[in-house]
Every structure is written in structure tokens, then in C-alpha cells.
PDB file of C-alpha atoms in Angstrom:
ATOM      1  CA  MET A   1       0.091  -0.161   0.069  1.00  0.00           C
ATOM      2  CA  ARG A   2       1.218   3.413  -0.603  1.00  0.00           C
ATOM      3  CA  ALA A   3       0.481   6.542   1.470  1.00  0.00           C
ATOM      4  CA  ASN A   4       0.718  10.261   0.175  1.00  0.00           C
ATOM      5  CA  ILE A   5       2.853  12.166   3.043  1.00  0.00           C
ATOM      6  CA  LYS A   6       2.316  15.838   3.628  1.00  0.00           C
ATOM      7  CA  SER A   7       5.764  16.931   3.144  1.00  0.00           C
ATOM      8  CA  GLU A   8       8.049  19.853   2.113  1.00  0.00           C
ATOM      9  CA  VAL A   9       9.016  17.359  -0.642  1.00  0.00           C
ATOM     10  CA  GLU A  10       6.619  17.428  -3.615  1.00  0.00           C
ATOM     11  CA  GLY A  11       5.153  13.962  -4.042  1.00  0.00           C
ATOM     12  CA  MET A  12       6.341  12.491  -1.052  1.00  0.00           C
ATOM     13  CA  TYR A  13       5.027   8.839  -0.600  1.00  0.00           C
ATOM     14  CA  LEU A  14       5.761   5.906   1.407  1.00  0.00           C
ATOM     15  CA  GLU A  15       4.959   2.217   0.879  1.00  0.00           C
ATOM     16  CA  TYR A  16       3.633   0.440   3.773  1.00  0.00           C
ATOM     17  CA  GLU A  17       1.872  -2.406   5.338  1.00  0.00           C
ATOM     18  CA  THR A  18      -0.421  -2.971   8.188  1.00  0.00           C
ATOM     19  CA  PHE A  19      -1.277  -5.890  10.427  1.00  0.00           C
ATOM     20  CA  GLY A  20      -3.945  -6.223  13.133  1.00  0.00           C
ATOM     21  CA  ASP A  21      -7.130  -4.120  14.186  1.00  0.00           C
ATOM     22  CA  LYS A  22      -6.679  -0.332  13.693  1.00  0.00           C
ATOM     23  CA  SER A  23      -8.712   0.268  16.826  1.00  0.00           C
ATOM     24  CA  LYS A  24      -5.832  -1.122  18.975  1.00  0.00           C
ATOM     25  CA  PRO A  25      -2.565   0.765  19.853  1.00  0.00           C
ATOM     26  CA  ALA A  26      -0.424   1.291  17.028  1.00  0.00           C
ATOM     27  CA  VAL A  27       3.385  -0.011  16.868  1.00  0.00           C
ATOM     28  CA  LEU A  28       5.352   1.637  14.147  1.00  0.00           C
ATOM     29  CA  LEU A  29       8.346  -0.385  12.858  1.00  0.00           C
ATOM     30  CA  ILE A  30      11.300   1.407  11.333  1.00  0.00           C
ATOM     31  CA  MET A  31      14.158  -0.298   9.560  1.00  0.00           C
ATOM     32  CA  GLY A  32      17.727   0.422   9.173  1.00  0.00           C
ATOM     33  CA  LEU A  33      20.268   1.527   6.421  1.00  0.00           C
ATOM     34  CA  ALA A  34      19.408   0.255   3.016  1.00  0.00           C
ATOM     35  CA  VAL A  35      16.840  -2.202   4.308  1.00  0.00           C
ATOM     36  CA  GLN A  36      13.384  -2.565   3.160  1.00  0.00           C
ATOM     37  CA  MET A  37      10.255  -3.315   5.635  1.00  0.00           C
ATOM     38  CA  LEU A  38      10.579  -6.965   4.672  1.00  0.00           C
ATOM     39  CA  ALA A  39      13.076  -7.359   7.263  1.00  0.00           C
ATOM     40  CA  TRP A  40      10.296  -7.074   9.727  1.00  0.00           C
ATOM     41  CA  ARG A  41       9.294 -10.405   9.047  1.00  0.00           C
ATOM     42  CA  GLU A  42       5.758 -11.298   8.660  1.00  0.00           C
ATOM     43  CA  HIS A  43       5.217 -13.614  11.282  1.00  0.00           C
ATOM     44  CA  PHE A  44       6.879 -11.010  13.798  1.00  0.00           C
ATOM     45  CA  CYS A  45       4.255  -8.578  12.591  1.00  0.00           C
ATOM     46  CA  GLU A  46       1.685 -11.067  13.223  1.00  0.00           C
ATOM     47  CA  ALA A  47       2.848 -12.014  16.556  1.00  0.00           C
ATOM     48  CA  LEU A  48       2.734  -8.294  17.704  1.00  0.00           C
ATOM     49  CA  ALA A  49      -0.732  -8.012  16.233  1.00  0.00           C
ATOM     50  CA  ALA A  50      -1.826 -11.020  17.973  1.00  0.00           C
ATOM     51  CA  LYS A  51      -1.004  -9.402  21.166  1.00  0.00           C
ATOM     52  CA  GLY A  52      -3.391  -6.520  20.522  1.00  0.00           C
ATOM     53  CA  PHE A  53      -1.481  -4.061  18.473  1.00  0.00           C
ATOM     54  CA  TYR A  54      -1.812  -2.402  15.158  1.00  0.00           C
ATOM     55  CA  VAL A  55       1.339  -2.931  13.362  1.00  0.00           C
ATOM     56  CA  ILE A  56       2.699  -0.696  10.767  1.00  0.00           C
ATOM     57  CA  ARG A  57       5.942  -1.566   8.777  1.00  0.00           C
ATOM     58  CA  PHE A  58       6.978   0.638   5.771  1.00  0.00           C
ATOM     59  CA  ASP A  59      10.087   1.402   3.365  1.00  0.00           C
ATOM     60  CA  ASN A  60      12.080   4.550   4.671  1.00  0.00           C
ATOM     61  CA  ARG A  61      12.629   7.154   1.978  1.00  0.00           C
ATOM     62  CA  ASP A  62      15.282   6.182  -0.852  1.00  0.00           C
ATOM     63  CA  ILE A  63      14.637   2.506  -0.426  1.00  0.00           C
ATOM     64  CA  GLY A  64      12.087  -0.230  -1.519  1.00  0.00           C
ATOM     65  CA  LEU A  65       8.997   1.161  -3.000  1.00  0.00           C
ATOM     66  CA  SER A  66       9.130   4.223  -1.481  1.00  0.00           C
ATOM     67  CA  LYS A  67       9.959   7.708  -3.026  1.00  0.00           C
ATOM     68  CA  HIS A  68      13.430   7.582  -4.369  1.00  0.00           C
ATOM     69  CA  PHE A  69      15.456  10.861  -4.188  1.00  0.00           C
ATOM     70  CA  ASP A  70      17.758  10.288  -7.506  1.00  0.00           C
ATOM     71  CA  GLU A  71      17.382  13.847  -8.346  1.00  0.00           C
ATOM     72  CA  LEU A  72      19.623  14.851  -5.572  1.00  0.00           C
ATOM     73  CA  GLY A  73      22.442  12.733  -7.027  1.00  0.00           C
ATOM     74  CA  PRO A  74      24.893  10.618  -5.004  1.00  0.00           C
ATOM     75  CA  PRO A  75      26.708  12.457  -2.274  1.00  0.00           C
ATOM     76  CA  PRO A  76      30.777  12.349  -2.230  1.00  0.00           C
ATOM     77  CA  LEU A  77      30.393   9.470   0.596  1.00  0.00           C
ATOM     78  CA  ILE A  78      34.041   8.539   1.011  1.00  0.00           C
ATOM     79  CA  ARG A  79      35.036  12.357   1.243  1.00  0.00           C
ATOM     80  CA  ARG A  80      32.296  13.018   3.929  1.00  0.00           C
ATOM     81  CA  VAL A  81      33.338   9.934   5.981  1.00  0.00           C
ATOM     82  CA  VAL A  82      36.964  11.304   6.024  1.00  0.00           C
ATOM     83  CA  PHE A  83      35.743  15.090   6.769  1.00  0.00           C
ATOM     84  CA  ASN A  84      33.420  13.806   9.710  1.00  0.00           C
ATOM     85  CA  ALA A  85      36.221  11.813  11.264  1.00  0.00           C
ATOM     86  CA  LEU A  86      38.579  14.696  11.205  1.00  0.00           C
ATOM     87  CA  CYS A  87      36.215  17.793  11.676  1.00  0.00           C
ATOM     88  CA  GLY A  88      32.958  16.290  12.690  1.00  0.00           C
ATOM     89  CA  ARG A  89      33.171  17.509  16.215  1.00  0.00           C
ATOM     90  CA  TRP A  90      33.369  21.244  15.136  1.00  0.00           C
ATOM     91  CA  PHE A  91      31.661  21.594  11.548  1.00  0.00           C
ATOM     92  CA  LYS A  92      28.110  20.103  10.519  1.00  0.00           C
ATOM     93  CA  ILE A  93      28.188  18.052   7.386  1.00  0.00           C
ATOM     94  CA  GLY A  94      25.921  19.034   4.409  1.00  0.00           C
ATOM     95  CA  THR A  95      23.533  16.203   3.277  1.00  0.00           C
ATOM     96  CA  PRO A  96      20.700  15.789   0.846  1.00  0.00           C
ATOM     97  CA  TYR A  97      18.583  15.179   3.714  1.00  0.00           C
ATOM     98  CA  GLY A  98      18.810  14.051   7.392  1.00  0.00           C
ATOM     99  CA  LEU A  99      17.419  11.737  10.007  1.00  0.00           C
ATOM    100  CA  GLU A 100      15.218  14.711  10.979  1.00  0.00           C
ATOM    101  CA  ASP A 101      13.498  14.727   7.525  1.00  0.00           C
ATOM    102  CA  MET A 102      13.138  10.662   7.915  1.00  0.00           C
ATOM    103  CA  ALA A 103      11.628  11.331  11.379  1.00  0.00           C
ATOM    104  CA  LYS A 104       9.036  13.806   9.544  1.00  0.00           C
ATOM    105  CA  ASP A 105       8.368  10.844   6.857  1.00  0.00           C
ATOM    106  CA  SER A 106       7.503   8.663   9.955  1.00  0.00           C
ATOM    107  CA  PHE A 107       5.152  11.037  11.617  1.00  0.00           C
ATOM    108  CA  GLY A 108       3.632  12.016   8.277  1.00  0.00           C
ATOM    109  CA  LEU A 109       2.987   8.211   7.941  1.00  0.00           C
ATOM    110  CA  LEU A 110       0.981   8.264  11.047  1.00  0.00           C
ATOM    111  CA  THR A 111      -0.852  11.262  10.209  1.00  0.00           C
ATOM    112  CA  ALA A 112      -1.847   9.724   6.814  1.00  0.00           C
ATOM    113  CA  LEU A 113      -3.152   6.740   8.617  1.00  0.00           C
ATOM    114  CA  GLY A 114      -5.166   8.715  11.213  1.00  0.00           C
ATOM    115  CA  ILE A 115      -2.973   7.900  14.100  1.00  0.00           C
ATOM    116  CA  GLU A 116      -2.063  10.451  16.554  1.00  0.00           C
ATOM    117  CA  LYS A 117       0.040   8.432  18.605  1.00  0.00           C
ATOM    118  CA  ALA A 118       2.209   5.204  18.462  1.00  0.00           C
ATOM    119  CA  HIS A 119       4.757   2.824  20.007  1.00  0.00           C
ATOM    120  CA  VAL A 120       7.929   3.292  18.088  1.00  0.00           C
ATOM    121  CA  VAL A 121      10.335   0.544  17.274  1.00  0.00           C
ATOM    122  CA  GLY A 122      13.584   1.285  15.454  1.00  0.00           C
ATOM    123  CA  ALA A 123      16.327  -1.028  14.401  1.00  0.00           C
ATOM    124  CA  SER A 124      19.850   0.499  13.464  1.00  0.00           C
ATOM    125  CA  MET A 125      19.431   3.681  11.476  1.00  0.00           C
ATOM    126  CA  GLY A 126      15.647   3.095  12.509  1.00  0.00           C
ATOM    127  CA  GLY A 127      16.546   3.416  15.943  1.00  0.00           C
ATOM    128  CA  MET A 128      18.150   6.888  15.263  1.00  0.00           C
ATOM    129  CA  ILE A 129      15.030   7.783  13.334  1.00  0.00           C
ATOM    130  CA  ALA A 130      12.881   6.478  16.360  1.00  0.00           C
ATOM    131  CA  GLN A 131      14.952   8.577  18.758  1.00  0.00           C
ATOM    132  CA  THR A 132      14.753  11.656  16.676  1.00  0.00           C
ATOM    133  CA  MET A 133      10.791  11.256  16.491  1.00  0.00           C
ATOM    134  CA  ALA A 134      10.689  10.966  20.038  1.00  0.00           C
ATOM    135  CA  ILE A 135      12.837  14.335  20.771  1.00  0.00           C
ATOM    136  CA  MET A 136      11.083  16.101  18.072  1.00  0.00           C
ATOM    137  CA  ASP A 137       7.380  15.291  19.324  1.00  0.00           C
ATOM    138  CA  PRO A 138       7.465  13.117  22.436  1.00  0.00           C
ATOM    139  CA  ASN A 139       3.721  13.743  22.625  1.00  0.00           C
ATOM    140  CA  ARG A 140       3.057  11.464  19.827  1.00  0.00           C
ATOM    141  CA  VAL A 141       5.623   8.636  20.802  1.00  0.00           C
ATOM    142  CA  LEU A 142       3.800   6.429  23.520  1.00  0.00           C
ATOM    143  CA  SER A 143       6.964   4.315  24.156  1.00  0.00           C
ATOM    144  CA  LEU A 144      10.359   4.145  22.305  1.00  0.00           C
ATOM    145  CA  CYS A 145      12.494   1.028  21.544  1.00  0.00           C
ATOM    146  CA  SER A 146      15.840   1.583  20.221  1.00  0.00           C
ATOM    147  CA  ILE A 147      17.438  -1.596  18.880  1.00  0.00           C
ATOM    148  CA  MET A 148      21.238  -2.195  17.932  1.00  0.00           C
ATOM    149  CA  SER A 149      21.279   1.572  17.373  1.00  0.00           C
ATOM    150  CA  THR A 150      23.543   4.706  18.462  1.00  0.00           C
ATOM    151  CA  THR A 151      22.942   7.983  20.044  1.00  0.00           C
ATOM    152  CA  GLY A 152      25.195   9.715  17.476  1.00  0.00           C
ATOM    153  CA  ALA A 153      27.591  10.530  20.508  1.00  0.00           C
ATOM    154  CA  ARG A 154      31.279  11.052  19.140  1.00  0.00           C
ATOM    155  CA  ASN A 155      32.861   9.017  22.088  1.00  0.00           C
ATOM    156  CA  LEU A 156      31.231   5.744  21.118  1.00  0.00           C
ATOM    157  CA  PRO A 157      33.667   3.077  19.359  1.00  0.00           C
ATOM    158  CA  ASP A 158      33.287   2.742  15.775  1.00  0.00           C
ATOM    159  CA  GLY A 159      32.179  -0.818  14.119  1.00  0.00           C
ATOM    160  CA  GLU A 160      35.079  -3.098  12.741  1.00  0.00           C
ATOM    161  CA  THR A 161      36.538  -1.601   9.855  1.00  0.00           C
ATOM    162  CA  LYS A 162      36.020  -4.836   7.752  1.00  0.00           C
ATOM    163  CA  VAL A 163      32.312  -4.753   8.392  1.00  0.00           C
ATOM    164  CA  ARG A 164      32.198  -0.925   7.271  1.00  0.00           C
ATOM    165  CA  LEU A 165      33.992  -1.547   4.237  1.00  0.00           C
ATOM    166  CA  MET A 166      31.936  -4.431   3.382  1.00  0.00           C
ATOM    167  CA  LEU A 167      28.792  -2.040   3.259  1.00  0.00           C
ATOM    168  CA  LEU A 168      30.640   0.230   0.565  1.00  0.00           C
ATOM    169  CA  LYS A 169      31.479  -2.838  -1.605  1.00  0.00           C
ATOM    170  CA  LYS A 170      29.507  -2.985  -4.889  1.00  0.00           C
ATOM    171  CA  PRO A 171      28.057  -6.245  -6.092  1.00  0.00           C
ATOM    172  CA  GLY A 172      28.408  -7.674  -9.660  1.00  0.00           C
ATOM    173  CA  PRO A 173      26.034  -6.585 -12.376  1.00  0.00           C
ATOM    174  CA  THR A 174      23.684  -9.550 -12.235  1.00  0.00           C
ATOM    175  CA  HIS A 175      20.738 -10.302 -10.209  1.00  0.00           C
ATOM    176  CA  GLU A 176      22.600 -13.338  -8.866  1.00  0.00           C
ATOM    177  CA  ASP A 177      25.374 -11.236  -7.750  1.00  0.00           C
ATOM    178  CA  ARG A 178      23.137  -8.838  -5.966  1.00  0.00           C
ATOM    179  CA  VAL A 179      21.561 -11.641  -4.108  1.00  0.00           C
ATOM    180  CA  LYS A 180      24.839 -13.164  -3.170  1.00  0.00           C
ATOM    181  CA  ARG A 181      25.934  -9.814  -1.813  1.00  0.00           C
ATOM    182  CA  THR A 182      23.039  -9.609   0.315  1.00  0.00           C
ATOM    183  CA  ILE A 183      23.399 -12.729   1.835  1.00  0.00           C
ATOM    184  CA  GLU A 184      27.157 -12.144   2.546  1.00  0.00           C
ATOM    185  CA  ALA A 185      26.268  -8.705   4.120  1.00  0.00           C
ATOM    186  CA  ILE A 186      23.564 -10.049   6.514  1.00  0.00           C
ATOM    187  CA  THR A 187      25.737 -13.064   7.327  1.00  0.00           C
ATOM    188  CA  MET A 188      28.767 -10.750   8.333  1.00  0.00           C
ATOM    189  CA  ILE A 189      26.539  -8.369  10.486  1.00  0.00           C
ATOM    190  CA  SER A 190      24.641 -11.133  12.119  1.00  0.00           C
ATOM    191  CA  SER A 191      27.799 -12.717  13.238  1.00  0.00           C
ATOM    192  CA  PRO A 192      28.397 -14.671  15.740  1.00  0.00           C
ATOM    193  CA  GLN A 193      24.806 -15.449  15.614  1.00  0.00           C
ATOM    194  CA  GLU A 194      23.997 -17.885  12.735  1.00  0.00           C
ATOM    195  CA  PRO A 195      21.494 -16.129  10.297  1.00  0.00           C
ATOM    196  CA  SER A 196      18.238 -17.740   9.846  1.00  0.00           C
ATOM    197  CA  ASP A 197      17.400 -20.582   7.533  1.00  0.00           C
ATOM    198  CA  ASP A 198      15.326 -18.667   4.973  1.00  0.00           C
ATOM    199  CA  LEU A 199      18.070 -16.245   4.357  1.00  0.00           C
ATOM    200  CA  PRO A 200      18.537 -17.254   0.666  1.00  0.00           C
ATOM    201  CA  GLY A 201      14.890 -16.826   0.133  1.00  0.00           C
ATOM    202  CA  TYR A 202      14.710 -13.697   1.766  1.00  0.00           C
ATOM    203  CA  ALA A 203      17.647 -12.137  -0.130  1.00  0.00           C
ATOM    204  CA  GLU A 204      15.824 -13.188  -3.496  1.00  0.00           C
ATOM    205  CA  ARG A 205      12.536 -11.776  -2.266  1.00  0.00           C
ATOM    206  CA  VAL A 206      14.164  -8.380  -1.272  1.00  0.00           C
ATOM    207  CA  ILE A 207      16.357  -7.900  -4.607  1.00  0.00           C
ATOM    208  CA  SER A 208      13.325  -8.953  -6.806  1.00  0.00           C
ATOM    209  CA  ARG A 209      11.119  -6.316  -5.007  1.00  0.00           C
ATOM    210  CA  SER A 210      13.723  -3.521  -5.245  1.00  0.00           C
ATOM    211  CA  TYR A 211      17.314  -2.555  -5.704  1.00  0.00           C
ATOM    212  CA  HIS A 212      18.423   0.970  -5.263  1.00  0.00           C
ATOM    213  CA  PRO A 213      21.873   1.360  -4.037  1.00  0.00           C
ATOM    214  CA  GLU A 214      21.994   5.233  -4.952  1.00  0.00           C
ATOM    215  CA  GLY A 215      19.387   5.622  -2.117  1.00  0.00           C
ATOM    216  CA  ALA A 216      21.527   3.601   0.509  1.00  0.00           C
ATOM    217  CA  THR A 217      24.321   5.926  -0.089  1.00  0.00           C
ATOM    218  CA  ARG A 218      22.006   9.078   0.690  1.00  0.00           C
ATOM    219  CA  GLN A 219      20.564   7.351   3.923  1.00  0.00           C
ATOM    220  CA  MET A 220      24.487   6.687   4.987  1.00  0.00           C
ATOM    221  CA  ASN A 221      25.208  10.408   4.632  1.00  0.00           C
ATOM    222  CA  ALA A 222      22.420  11.304   6.688  1.00  0.00           C
ATOM    223  CA  ILE A 223      23.813   8.790   9.382  1.00  0.00           C
ATOM    224  CA  ILE A 224      27.364  10.435   8.875  1.00  0.00           C
ATOM    225  CA  ALA A 225      25.848  13.726   9.508  1.00  0.00           C
ATOM    226  CA  GLN A 226      23.761  13.051  12.554  1.00  0.00           C
ATOM    227  CA  GLU A 227      24.271  15.262  15.818  1.00  0.00           C
ATOM    228  CA  ASP A 228      24.706  13.937  19.087  1.00  0.00           C
ATOM    229  CA  ARG A 229      21.190  13.184  20.921  1.00  0.00           C
ATOM    230  CA  THR A 230      22.755  11.935  24.247  1.00  0.00           C
ATOM    231  CA  GLU A 231      21.512  15.090  26.256  1.00  0.00           C
ATOM    232  CA  GLN A 232      18.027  15.430  24.769  1.00  0.00           C
ATOM    233  CA  LEU A 233      17.567  11.548  25.150  1.00  0.00           C
ATOM    234  CA  GLY A 234      18.201  11.890  28.869  1.00  0.00           C
ATOM    235  CA  LYS A 235      15.231  14.379  29.046  1.00  0.00           C
ATOM    236  CA  LEU A 236      12.637  11.916  27.841  1.00  0.00           C
ATOM    237  CA  LYS A 237       9.674  10.947  29.811  1.00  0.00           C
ATOM    238  CA  MET A 238       7.995   8.154  27.929  1.00  0.00           C
ATOM    239  CA  PRO A 239       8.862   4.336  28.642  1.00  0.00           C
ATOM    240  CA  SER A 240      12.012   3.393  26.864  1.00  0.00           C
ATOM    241  CA  VAL A 241      14.010   0.370  26.082  1.00  0.00           C
ATOM    242  CA  VAL A 242      17.454  -0.018  24.542  1.00  0.00           C
ATOM    243  CA  ILE A 243      18.231  -3.492  23.098  1.00  0.00           C
ATOM    244  CA  HIS A 244      21.565  -4.564  21.721  1.00  0.00           C
ATOM    245  CA  GLY A 245      23.614  -7.599  20.961  1.00  0.00           C
ATOM    246  CA  ARG A 246      27.066  -7.490  22.635  1.00  0.00           C
ATOM    247  CA  GLY A 247      28.715  -8.981  19.769  1.00  0.00           C
ATOM    248  CA  ASP A 248      27.518  -6.468  17.357  1.00  0.00           C
ATOM    249  CA  ARG A 249      30.195  -5.936  14.780  1.00  0.00           C
ATOM    250  CA  LEU A 250      28.667  -2.844  13.071  1.00  0.00           C
ATOM    251  CA  VAL A 251      27.228  -0.591  15.829  1.00  0.00           C
ATOM    252  CA  PRO A 252      29.142  -1.756  19.006  1.00  0.00           C
ATOM    253  CA  CYS A 253      26.987  -2.518  21.964  1.00  0.00           C
ATOM    254  CA  CYS A 254      26.966   0.187  24.860  1.00  0.00           C
ATOM    255  CA  THR A 255      25.357  -0.872  27.895  1.00  0.00           C
ATOM    256  CA  ARG A 256      27.050   1.153  30.949  1.00  0.00           C
ATOM    257  CA  ARG A 257      24.793   4.001  32.024  1.00  0.00           C
ATOM    258  CA  GLY A 258      26.597   7.525  31.918  1.00  0.00           C
ATOM    259  CA  ASP A 259      29.044   6.691  29.089  1.00  0.00           C
ATOM    260  CA  GLY A 260      28.543   7.763  25.535  1.00  0.00           C
ATOM    261  CA  CYS A 261      25.107   6.060  25.315  1.00  0.00           C
ATOM    262  CA  GLY A 262      23.712   8.658  27.995  1.00  0.00           C
ATOM    263  CA  ASN A 263      21.705   8.140  31.124  1.00  0.00           C
ATOM    264  CA  TRP A 264      18.588   7.112  28.991  1.00  0.00           C
ATOM    265  CA  GLY A 265      16.474   3.956  28.530  1.00  0.00           C
ATOM    266  CA  ARG A 266      14.422   2.896  31.487  1.00  0.00           C
ATOM    267  CA  ARG A 267      15.310  -0.678  30.683  1.00  0.00           C
ATOM    268  CA  ARG A 268      18.546  -2.001  28.948  1.00  0.00           C
ATOM    269  CA  LEU A 269      18.784  -5.407  27.601  1.00  0.00           C
ATOM    270  CA  GLY A 270      22.060  -6.631  26.237  1.00  0.00           C
ATOM    271  CA  TYR A 271      22.265 -10.069  24.374  1.00  0.00           C
ATOM    272  CA  ASN A 272      25.417 -12.415  23.475  1.00  0.00           C
TER     273      ASN A 272
END
């Protein structure tokens, strides 16, 4: 399904899918960098709906079947990564769009569906967007769940170089190459946990549905340009939980209160 979003962007729309009874409390699921809504597996969404929630999953802008922003062109990603590493503490990085714009998209989807408030769940980049939503308009966020994400704090450790370089690696030109590359990427960031048995089928479905690496580059740029949200997150009053795998190779786990993660998250769950 497609929802037209009231936005500063002309013709803005998001592809979405819902599960459960609309009269029940809403749960908005926000996925991460370059990942389509299919990563919120159907059985997971149905399980949440069975618990009495109206579940919404969607494609972020520039990925899947939502609006693409190819007219903005590809950002000079490598140059901005280097600039951020050297000068990011003092200078703001220019970006075609930021996490704030993606948070507005998410609120816009809720509005288009006639939903005033929702429980917001985000994974990886989706967690960053969810945090941004809670800061921008806390009255519309019933609760916040941030999974394998980051606050944008500068004193947090970086992910493994091997894994980060893997994300920048381009696959071969064929459909089969793209499926293989997707399987390799998911396997690497899932380590040490073995990926699910249906991974090849999932990779095939995702690549057949949409393949848009240019959008992933612009999303990556939004992540690089993010600001530190630690102080603002510490002021939030809604129920919140932080979930992170201790073996995360891309976004290292941060479980100690008072460090770069900040004193936020009413509950913290770290998994081996």
C-alpha cells in the first residue's frame, strides 16, 4: 500500500503494510540503512498484532518502493566519511536530507493513517530515526524501543573496519550477484549469531522487489551527518528500552549508564 505524505517534498509517499485491528494501539516499525520493510518479518508482525497491537511496517525514503530521491544525486560519501572523522566535532556536514527529515516522514505516515500516537520501534538507523521522533514530538510517541542503534555520541567506538568496508563494496552486475552480496552482508553483520535458514529466500525476495543502492548512499550520508542526541534523550519521559547484541560488529554495544550512550532508556537489554 502507498500513503501520500504531507511534506516539504513534492509528491512524497511511503510504501507500507499493516497488521491487526486499527482500533488497537499502533506500533510503528522503522528499519535500518538500505533495508526494506520486509526485514520486519511477517510472522513477527503477526505475533505483535496477536498481542493486541496495530502494526505498521514501511519502507524508508529512498529505499524499497517508497519515493526515491535520485534527483539529488549521489553524495561524495568517502570524502564525507573522512571529513566527519577529522572535523565532525566542530563542523556540520552537508547532506541531501537528514535523520530529521526521515523522522518527519514517519510522523507523516502516522498522520496519513489517522494515527495520533504510536509505540515506536527502530532498528539500527531506524533506532536513530525513532530517537529523533521522540525528541521532535514526544507527545506522539507512546514508548520508544531502540534496537542495535546509537545516540550519535562522538565518544562511542566505531564498528569493525572490515564490516564497514563491506557495506561500501559494490556487488556484480547480475541479479544473482546482488542476491549473493545481500546474503554475505547479512551473514557478516549477524555474526556470531547464525542467520536464519530462510536467508537465501529472503535475499531473493528483497532484490526482486527493489534494488536501489543510490538511495542507500544518501541514507548513509544522513547517518554520518547526525548530531549527538545524548543530552536530549536523557530528558525523555516516555517508557523506553534499549536492546543491543553484545557481539554487534557494525554498531558496537553500549550497555553502561553514564557513558557515551547517556543516562536514558528505562530498561537496557544486552544479548550475547
